[in-house]
PDB file of C-alpha atoms in Angstrom:
ATOM      1  CA  GLY Y1418      76.332 -71.486 -33.304  1.00 65.00           C
ATOM      2  CA  ALA Y1419      77.643 -67.900 -33.386  1.00 75.00           C
ATOM      3  CA  VAL Y1420      74.537 -66.265 -34.801  1.00 89.00           C
ATOM      4  CA  VAL Y1421      74.346 -62.490 -35.049  1.00 93.00           C
ATOM      5  CA  SER Y1422      70.998 -60.861 -35.733  1.00 94.00           C
ATOM      6  CA  GLN Y1423      70.736 -57.359 -37.139  1.00 96.00           C
ATOM      7  CA  HIS Y1424      67.571 -55.306 -37.504  1.00 96.00           C
ATOM      8  CA  PRO Y1425      66.096 -53.742 -39.467  1.00 96.00           C
ATOM      9  CA  SER Y1426      67.317 -55.183 -42.754  1.00 95.00           C
ATOM     10  CA  ARG Y1427      66.118 -52.233 -44.786  1.00 96.00           C
ATOM     11  CA  VAL Y1428      65.252 -48.649 -43.931  1.00 96.00           C
ATOM     12  CA  ILE Y1429      63.980 -45.951 -46.254  1.00 97.00           C
ATOM     13  CA  CYS Y1430      63.336 -42.585 -44.661  1.00 94.00           C
ATOM     14  CA  LYS Y1431      63.371 -38.866 -45.194  1.00 95.00           C
ATOM     15  CA  SER Y1432      66.357 -36.644 -44.681  1.00 96.00           C
ATOM     16  CA  GLY Y1433      66.659 -35.450 -41.089  1.00 95.00           C
ATOM     17  CA  THR Y1434      65.307 -38.648 -39.570  1.00 94.00           C
ATOM     18  CA  SER Y1435      67.263 -40.560 -36.941  1.00 96.00           C
ATOM     19  CA  VAL Y1436      67.580 -44.289 -37.501  1.00 97.00           C
ATOM     20  CA  LYS Y1437      68.451 -46.945 -34.941  1.00 97.00           C
ATOM     21  CA  ILE Y1438      70.003 -50.258 -35.951  1.00 97.00           C
ATOM     22  CA  GLU Y1439      70.232 -53.169 -33.525  1.00 97.00           C
ATOM     23  CA  CYS Y1440      72.837 -55.895 -33.461  1.00 96.00           C
ATOM     24  CA  ARG Y1441      72.305 -58.935 -31.250  1.00 95.00           C
ATOM     25  CA  SER Y1442      74.422 -61.971 -30.581  1.00 92.00           C
ATOM     26  CA  LEU Y1443      71.880 -64.737 -30.162  1.00 92.00           C
ATOM     27  CA  ASP Y1444      73.856 -67.660 -28.818  1.00 87.00           C
ATOM     28  CA  PHE Y1445      77.007 -66.193 -27.356  1.00 88.00           C
ATOM     29  CA  GLN Y1446      78.130 -63.238 -25.301  1.00 88.00           C
ATOM     30  CA  ALA Y1447      79.822 -60.592 -27.382  1.00 87.00           C
ATOM     31  CA  THR Y1448      82.456 -58.718 -25.446  1.00 86.00           C
ATOM     32  CA  THR Y1449      83.224 -56.659 -28.511  1.00 89.00           C
ATOM     33  CA  MET Y1450      81.056 -55.499 -31.378  1.00 92.00           C
ATOM     34  CA  PHE Y1451      82.195 -53.726 -34.489  1.00 93.00           C
ATOM     35  CA  TRP Y1452      80.232 -51.487 -36.843  1.00 96.00           C
ATOM     36  CA  TYR Y1453      81.137 -51.300 -40.516  1.00 95.00           C
ATOM     37  CA  ARG Y1454      79.845 -49.326 -43.467  1.00 95.00           C
ATOM     38  CA  GLN Y1455      79.982 -50.662 -46.992  1.00 93.00           C
ATOM     39  CA  PHE Y1456      79.332 -48.586 -50.094  1.00 91.00           C
ATOM     40  CA  PRO Y1457      78.394 -50.354 -53.355  1.00 88.00           C
ATOM     41  CA  LYS Y1458      81.198 -52.471 -54.785  1.00 85.00           C
ATOM     42  CA  GLN Y1459      83.541 -51.434 -52.025  1.00 89.00           C
ATOM     43  CA  SER Y1460      85.084 -53.081 -49.011  1.00 89.00           C
ATOM     44  CA  LEU Y1461      83.940 -52.956 -45.418  1.00 91.00           C
ATOM     45  CA  MET Y1462      85.118 -49.827 -43.664  1.00 92.00           C
ATOM     46  CA  LEU Y1463      85.303 -49.951 -39.898  1.00 92.00           C
ATOM     47  CA  MET Y1464      83.364 -47.162 -38.217  1.00 95.00           C
ATOM     48  CA  ALA Y1465      83.747 -47.982 -34.552  1.00 94.00           C
ATOM     49  CA  THR Y1466      84.548 -50.638 -31.988  1.00 92.00           C
ATOM     50  CA  SER Y1467      82.394 -51.040 -28.912  1.00 90.00           C
ATOM     51  CA  ASN Y1468      83.031 -52.999 -25.766  1.00 86.00           C
ATOM     52  CA  GLU Y1469      80.236 -53.807 -23.373  1.00 82.00           C
ATOM     53  CA  GLY Y1470      79.816 -51.132 -20.749  1.00 80.00           C
ATOM     54  CA  SER Y1471      82.314 -48.666 -22.149  1.00 83.00           C
ATOM     55  CA  LYS Y1472      82.379 -45.910 -24.716  1.00 87.00           C
ATOM     56  CA  ALA Y1473      82.879 -46.826 -28.331  1.00 91.00           C
ATOM     57  CA  THR Y1474      86.160 -46.159 -30.093  1.00 92.00           C
ATOM     58  CA  TYR Y1475      85.570 -44.385 -33.379  1.00 95.00           C
ATOM     59  CA  GLU Y1476      87.765 -44.537 -36.446  1.00 93.00           C
ATOM     60  CA  GLN Y1477      89.258 -41.383 -37.834  1.00 92.00           C
ATOM     61  CA  GLY Y1478      86.752 -39.416 -39.855  1.00 93.00           C
ATOM     62  CA  VAL Y1479      83.676 -40.956 -38.240  1.00 95.00           C
ATOM     63  CA  GLU Y1480      81.617 -38.413 -36.311  1.00 94.00           C
ATOM     64  CA  LYS Y1481      80.761 -39.817 -32.918  1.00 92.00           C
ATOM     65  CA  ASP Y1482      77.926 -37.324 -32.422  1.00 94.00           C
ATOM     66  CA  LYS Y1483      76.324 -38.421 -35.667  1.00 96.00           C
ATOM     67  CA  PHE Y1484      76.786 -42.161 -35.249  1.00 96.00           C
ATOM     68  CA  LEU Y1485      75.810 -42.947 -31.688  1.00 96.00           C
ATOM     69  CA  ILE Y1486      76.806 -46.387 -30.465  1.00 94.00           C
ATOM     70  CA  ASN Y1487      75.522 -48.048 -27.341  1.00 90.00           C
ATOM     71  CA  HIS Y1488      76.689 -51.447 -26.090  1.00 88.00           C
ATOM     72  CA  ALA Y1489      74.647 -51.796 -22.946  1.00 82.00           C
ATOM     73  CA  SER Y1490      74.776 -55.577 -22.631  1.00 88.00           C
ATOM     74  CA  LEU Y1491      76.861 -58.530 -23.756  1.00 89.00           C
ATOM     75  CA  THR Y1492      74.306 -59.397 -26.418  1.00 92.00           C
ATOM     76  CA  LEU Y1493      73.154 -56.049 -27.796  1.00 93.00           C
ATOM     77  CA  SER Y1494      74.750 -53.079 -29.479  1.00 94.00           C
ATOM     78  CA  THR Y1495      72.891 -50.290 -31.243  1.00 95.00           C
ATOM     79  CA  LEU Y1496      73.958 -47.778 -33.854  1.00 97.00           C
ATOM     80  CA  THR Y1497      71.878 -44.636 -34.217  1.00 97.00           C
ATOM     81  CA  VAL Y1498      72.383 -42.501 -37.285  1.00 97.00           C
ATOM     82  CA  THR Y1499      71.218 -39.084 -36.143  1.00 96.00           C
ATOM     83  CA  SER Y1500      69.696 -36.559 -38.531  1.00 95.00           C
ATOM     84  CA  ALA Y1501      70.498 -38.783 -41.498  1.00 95.00           C
ATOM     85  CA  HIS Y1502      71.187 -37.245 -44.893  1.00 95.00           C
ATOM     86  CA  PRO Y1503      71.372 -38.804 -48.381  1.00 95.00           C
ATOM     87  CA  GLU Y1504      75.164 -39.167 -48.109  1.00 94.00           C
ATOM     88  CA  ASP Y1505      74.607 -41.484 -45.135  1.00 95.00           C
ATOM     89  CA  SER Y1506      72.865 -43.967 -47.420  1.00 96.00           C
ATOM     90  CA  SER Y1507      74.880 -47.171 -47.261  1.00 95.00           C
ATOM     91  CA  PHE Y1508      74.969 -50.784 -46.119  1.00 95.00           C
ATOM     92  CA  TYR Y1509      75.707 -50.921 -42.392  1.00 97.00           C
ATOM     93  CA  ILE Y1510      76.957 -54.218 -40.953  1.00 96.00           C
ATOM     94  CA  CYS Y1511      77.770 -55.176 -37.406  1.00 96.00           C
ATOM     95  CA  SER Y1512      79.970 -57.987 -36.252  1.00 93.00           C
ATOM     96  CA  ALA Y1513      80.351 -59.549 -32.858  1.00 91.00           C
ATOM     97  CA  GLN Y1514      83.209 -61.293 -31.154  1.00 88.00           C
ATOM     98  CA  GLY Y1515      83.095 -63.404 -28.044  1.00 83.00           C
ATOM     99  CA  ARG Y1516      86.425 -63.950 -26.409  1.00 75.00           C
ATOM    100  CA  SER Y1517      89.500 -62.255 -27.741  1.00 68.00           C
ATOM    101  CA  ASN Y1518      90.719 -65.282 -29.700  1.00 69.00           C
ATOM    102  CA  GLN Y1519      87.455 -66.030 -31.432  1.00 77.00           C
ATOM    103  CA  PRO Y1520      86.450 -65.026 -34.977  1.00 83.00           C
ATOM    104  CA  GLN Y1521      84.101 -62.174 -35.728  1.00 87.00           C
ATOM    105  CA  HIS Y1522      80.637 -63.084 -36.919  1.00 90.00           C
ATOM    106  CA  PHE Y1523      78.597 -60.688 -39.006  1.00 92.00           C
ATOM    107  CA  GLY Y1524      74.973 -59.665 -38.930  1.00 94.00           C
ATOM    108  CA  ASP Y1525      72.893 -59.601 -42.117  1.00 93.00           C
ATOM    109  CA  GLY Y1526      73.391 -55.877 -42.548  1.00 95.00           C
ATOM    110  CA  THR Y1527      71.034 -52.928 -42.827  1.00 96.00           C
ATOM    111  CA  ARG Y1528      70.521 -51.152 -46.109  1.00 95.00           C
ATOM    112  CA  LEU Y1529      69.839 -47.519 -45.275  1.00 96.00           C
ATOM    113  CA  SER Y1530      68.374 -45.247 -47.924  1.00 96.00           C
ATOM    114  CA  ILE Y1531      67.842 -41.589 -47.118  1.00 95.00           C
ATOM    115  CA  LEU Y1532      65.609 -39.693 -49.505  1.00 94.00           C
TER     116      LEU Y1532
ATOM    117  CA  GLY V 248      98.286 -48.973 -38.719  1.00 81.00           C
ATOM    118  CA  GLU V 249      97.664 -52.110 -40.693  1.00 86.00           C
ATOM    119  CA  ASN V 250      97.156 -51.919 -44.451  1.00 92.00           C
ATOM    120  CA  VAL V 251      95.881 -54.877 -46.452  1.00 95.00           C
ATOM    121  CA  GLU V 252      96.246 -55.058 -50.209  1.00 97.00           C
ATOM    122  CA  GLN V 253      94.255 -57.613 -52.207  1.00 97.00           C
ATOM    123  CA  HIS V 254      94.654 -58.786 -55.804  1.00 97.00           C
ATOM    124  CA  PRO V 255      93.121 -59.248 -58.262  1.00 97.00           C
ATOM    125  CA  SER V 256      90.016 -57.088 -57.962  1.00 96.00           C
ATOM    126  CA  THR V 257      88.142 -59.304 -60.415  1.00 97.00           C
ATOM    127  CA  LEU V 258      88.756 -62.892 -61.420  1.00 98.00           C
ATOM    128  CA  SER V 259      86.949 -65.084 -63.924  1.00 98.00           C
ATOM    129  CA  VAL V 260      87.599 -68.809 -64.131  1.00 98.00           C
ATOM    130  CA  GLN V 261      86.029 -71.724 -65.910  1.00 97.00           C
ATOM    131  CA  GLU V 262      84.078 -74.161 -63.804  1.00 97.00           C
ATOM    132  CA  GLY V 263      86.410 -76.829 -62.485  1.00 97.00           C
ATOM    133  CA  ASP V 264      89.505 -74.651 -62.641  1.00 97.00           C
ATOM    134  CA  SER V 265      91.319 -73.264 -59.614  1.00 98.00           C
ATOM    135  CA  ALA V 266      91.163 -69.700 -58.342  1.00 98.00           C
ATOM    136  CA  VAL V 267      93.854 -67.935 -56.354  1.00 98.00           C
ATOM    137  CA  ILE V 268      93.466 -64.629 -54.535  1.00 98.00           C
ATOM    138  CA  LYS V 269      96.438 -62.944 -52.897  1.00 98.00           C
ATOM    139  CA  CYS V 270      96.760 -60.467 -50.066  1.00 98.00           C
ATOM    140  CA  THR V 271      99.644 -58.635 -48.461  1.00 97.00           C
ATOM    141  CA  TYR V 272      99.711 -56.910 -45.107  1.00 96.00           C
ATOM    142  CA  SER V 273     101.968 -54.286 -43.610  1.00 95.00           C
ATOM    143  CA  ASP V 274     101.956 -54.802 -39.836  1.00 92.00           C
ATOM    144  CA  SER V 275     104.283 -57.618 -38.800  1.00 91.00           C
ATOM    145  CA  ALA V 276     102.375 -57.825 -35.499  1.00 90.00           C
ATOM    146  CA  SER V 277      99.254 -59.110 -37.292  1.00 92.00           C
ATOM    147  CA  ASN V 278      98.742 -62.758 -36.533  1.00 90.00           C
ATOM    148  CA  TYR V 279      95.199 -63.626 -37.579  1.00 91.00           C
ATOM    149  CA  PHE V 280      94.074 -63.804 -41.205  1.00 94.00           C
ATOM    150  CA  PRO V 281      90.470 -64.704 -42.049  1.00 94.00           C
ATOM    151  CA  TRP V 282      88.814 -64.922 -45.446  1.00 96.00           C
ATOM    152  CA  TYR V 283      85.199 -63.945 -45.979  1.00 95.00           C
ATOM    153  CA  LYS V 284      82.804 -64.669 -48.826  1.00 96.00           C
ATOM    154  CA  GLN V 285      80.084 -62.133 -49.492  1.00 94.00           C
ATOM    155  CA  GLU V 286      77.208 -62.675 -51.878  1.00 92.00           C
ATOM    156  CA  LEU V 287      75.331 -59.668 -53.209  1.00 86.00           C
ATOM    157  CA  GLY V 288      73.413 -57.881 -50.465  1.00 83.00           C
ATOM    158  CA  LYS V 289      74.295 -60.446 -47.841  1.00 88.00           C
ATOM    159  CA  ARG V 290      76.558 -60.702 -44.852  1.00 90.00           C
ATOM    160  CA  PRO V 291      80.216 -61.649 -45.156  1.00 91.00           C
ATOM    161  CA  GLN V 292      80.639 -65.274 -44.168  1.00 92.00           C
ATOM    162  CA  LEU V 293      83.828 -66.644 -42.706  1.00 92.00           C
ATOM    163  CA  ILE V 294      85.074 -69.440 -44.957  1.00 95.00           C
ATOM    164  CA  ILE V 295      88.514 -70.111 -43.556  1.00 95.00           C
ATOM    165  CA  ASP V 296      91.064 -68.478 -41.303  1.00 93.00           C
ATOM    166  CA  ILE V 297      94.688 -68.984 -40.394  1.00 93.00           C
ATOM    167  CA  ARG V 298      96.879 -67.943 -37.514  1.00 89.00           C
ATOM    168  CA  SER V 299     100.491 -66.963 -37.737  1.00 84.00           C
ATOM    169  CA  ASN V 300     101.800 -70.137 -36.174  1.00 82.00           C
ATOM    170  CA  VAL V 301     100.538 -72.138 -39.151  1.00 82.00           C
ATOM    171  CA  GLY V 302     101.757 -71.990 -42.747  1.00 91.00           C
ATOM    172  CA  GLU V 303      98.831 -73.662 -44.470  1.00 94.00           C
ATOM    173  CA  LYS V 304      95.299 -74.730 -43.691  1.00 94.00           C
ATOM    174  CA  LYS V 305      92.878 -76.678 -45.828  1.00 96.00           C
ATOM    175  CA  ASP V 306      89.153 -77.297 -45.683  1.00 94.00           C
ATOM    176  CA  GLN V 307      87.867 -79.443 -48.562  1.00 96.00           C
ATOM    177  CA  ARG V 308      88.215 -77.318 -51.737  1.00 97.00           C
ATOM    178  CA  ILE V 309      89.490 -74.263 -49.905  1.00 98.00           C
ATOM    179  CA  ALA V 310      93.006 -73.671 -48.658  1.00 97.00           C
ATOM    180  CA  VAL V 311      94.900 -70.717 -47.276  1.00 97.00           C
ATOM    181  CA  THR V 312      98.657 -70.270 -47.198  1.00 97.00           C
ATOM    182  CA  LEU V 313     100.602 -67.784 -45.123  1.00 96.00           C
ATOM    183  CA  ASN V 314     104.130 -66.489 -45.592  1.00 95.00           C
ATOM    184  CA  LYS V 315     104.972 -64.426 -42.527  1.00 93.00           C
ATOM    185  CA  THR V 316     108.386 -63.420 -43.756  1.00 93.00           C
ATOM    186  CA  ALA V 317     106.979 -61.930 -46.922  1.00 94.00           C
ATOM    187  CA  LYS V 318     103.792 -60.792 -45.164  1.00 95.00           C
ATOM    188  CA  HIS V 319     101.426 -62.286 -47.654  1.00 95.00           C
ATOM    189  CA  PHE V 320      98.678 -64.874 -47.591  1.00 97.00           C
ATOM    190  CA  SER V 321      96.599 -66.465 -50.305  1.00 98.00           C
ATOM    191  CA  LEU V 322      93.252 -68.167 -50.776  1.00 98.00           C
ATOM    192  CA  HIS V 323      93.098 -71.176 -53.079  1.00 98.00           C
ATOM    193  CA  ILE V 324      89.818 -72.605 -54.336  1.00 98.00           C
ATOM    194  CA  THR V 325      90.051 -75.822 -56.319  1.00 97.00           C
ATOM    195  CA  GLU V 326      87.435 -77.408 -58.590  1.00 97.00           C
ATOM    196  CA  THR V 327      85.474 -74.178 -58.683  1.00 98.00           C
ATOM    197  CA  GLN V 328      81.708 -74.284 -59.022  1.00 97.00           C
ATOM    198  CA  PRO V 329      79.222 -71.590 -60.108  1.00 96.00           C
ATOM    199  CA  GLU V 330      78.088 -71.193 -56.505  1.00 96.00           C
ATOM    200  CA  ASP V 331      81.602 -70.063 -55.614  1.00 97.00           C
ATOM    201  CA  SER V 332      80.855 -66.848 -57.495  1.00 97.00           C
ATOM    202  CA  ALA V 333      80.905 -64.015 -54.944  1.00 97.00           C
ATOM    203  CA  VAL V 334      83.127 -61.281 -53.569  1.00 96.00           C
ATOM    204  CA  TYR V 335      85.944 -62.558 -51.376  1.00 97.00           C
ATOM    205  CA  PHE V 336      87.617 -60.400 -48.749  1.00 96.00           C
ATOM    206  CA  CYS V 337      90.841 -61.073 -46.929  1.00 97.00           C
ATOM    207  CA  ALA V 338      91.508 -59.445 -43.570  1.00 94.00           C
ATOM    208  CA  ALA V 339      94.195 -59.155 -40.956  1.00 93.00           C
ATOM    209  CA  SER V 340      94.295 -58.308 -37.298  1.00 89.00           C
ATOM    210  CA  ILE V 341      96.342 -58.636 -34.170  1.00 81.00           C
ATOM    211  CA  ARG V 342      94.612 -61.207 -32.020  1.00 68.00           C
ATOM    212  CA  GLY V 343      92.745 -59.760 -29.135  1.00 58.00           C
ATOM    213  CA  ASN V 344      89.955 -57.290 -29.514  1.00 58.00           C
ATOM    214  CA  THR V 345      91.558 -55.377 -32.361  1.00 76.00           C
ATOM    215  CA  PRO V 346      89.387 -54.805 -35.420  1.00 85.00           C
ATOM    216  CA  LEU V 347      89.867 -56.605 -38.692  1.00 89.00           C
ATOM    217  CA  VAL V 348      91.378 -54.598 -41.533  1.00 91.00           C
ATOM    218  CA  PHE V 349      89.886 -55.752 -44.813  1.00 92.00           C
ATOM    219  CA  GLY V 350      91.285 -55.885 -48.298  1.00 95.00           C
ATOM    220  CA  LYS V 351      89.261 -54.275 -51.067  1.00 94.00           C
ATOM    221  CA  GLY V 352      87.764 -57.535 -52.225  1.00 95.00           C
ATOM    222  CA  THR V 353      87.939 -59.801 -55.261  1.00 97.00           C
ATOM    223  CA  ARG V 354      84.891 -60.426 -57.389  1.00 96.00           C
ATOM    224  CA  LEU V 355      85.118 -64.065 -58.468  1.00 97.00           C
ATOM    225  CA  SER V 356      83.012 -65.265 -61.375  1.00 97.00           C
ATOM    226  CA  VAL V 357      82.904 -68.967 -62.122  1.00 97.00           C
ATOM    227  CA  ILE V 358      81.720 -69.578 -65.664  1.00 96.00           C
ATOM    228  CA  ALA V 359      79.798 -72.766 -66.274  1.00 91.00           C
TER     229      ALA V 359
END
């Protein structure tokens, strides 16, 4: 149980392109989803927290107009990197949590490469 | 906010030996402490977690200890195997819908 699916797994695109990443909880309802970014050989850095039906809460230093997060249902959250630039290249990972006392479960991640 | 420190950053052990990774946290309100294992290019996988009302938890070769007074917790892996080689992250959070704060990770290498 507790499977989280993330797509796409890999994206390579030109600078200026907008990229959408989907995160789905397949066998449970995720009241909260988290989006992390991980640079090579570094830890997971929280970007934002999203609760179903409400606006995402962004961490300090994360531009909400650049990283658009939508959590329209209890099983789907999307992260859109708008007008991506080479410095946005990174490994983006979502995690989902059911009830408040349950662990977070991670998706497989999306490796984004902006040329 | 919460700050999690993790040591060591790299650890090499001989197969069959034990490995210990230590973390400290700053927010005394934190009460949930999971450990994740991440292999290269893959998702972090929860391997064990502990809540603040418990001092120790064990699952086969893996154990976690928690000292709330000192605000530190540790991961212990016994009888290490080459497949234990990975990056291990500790994390802390206040139960509820608060995000996990991760340590910087420990790269464990088990040498056959």
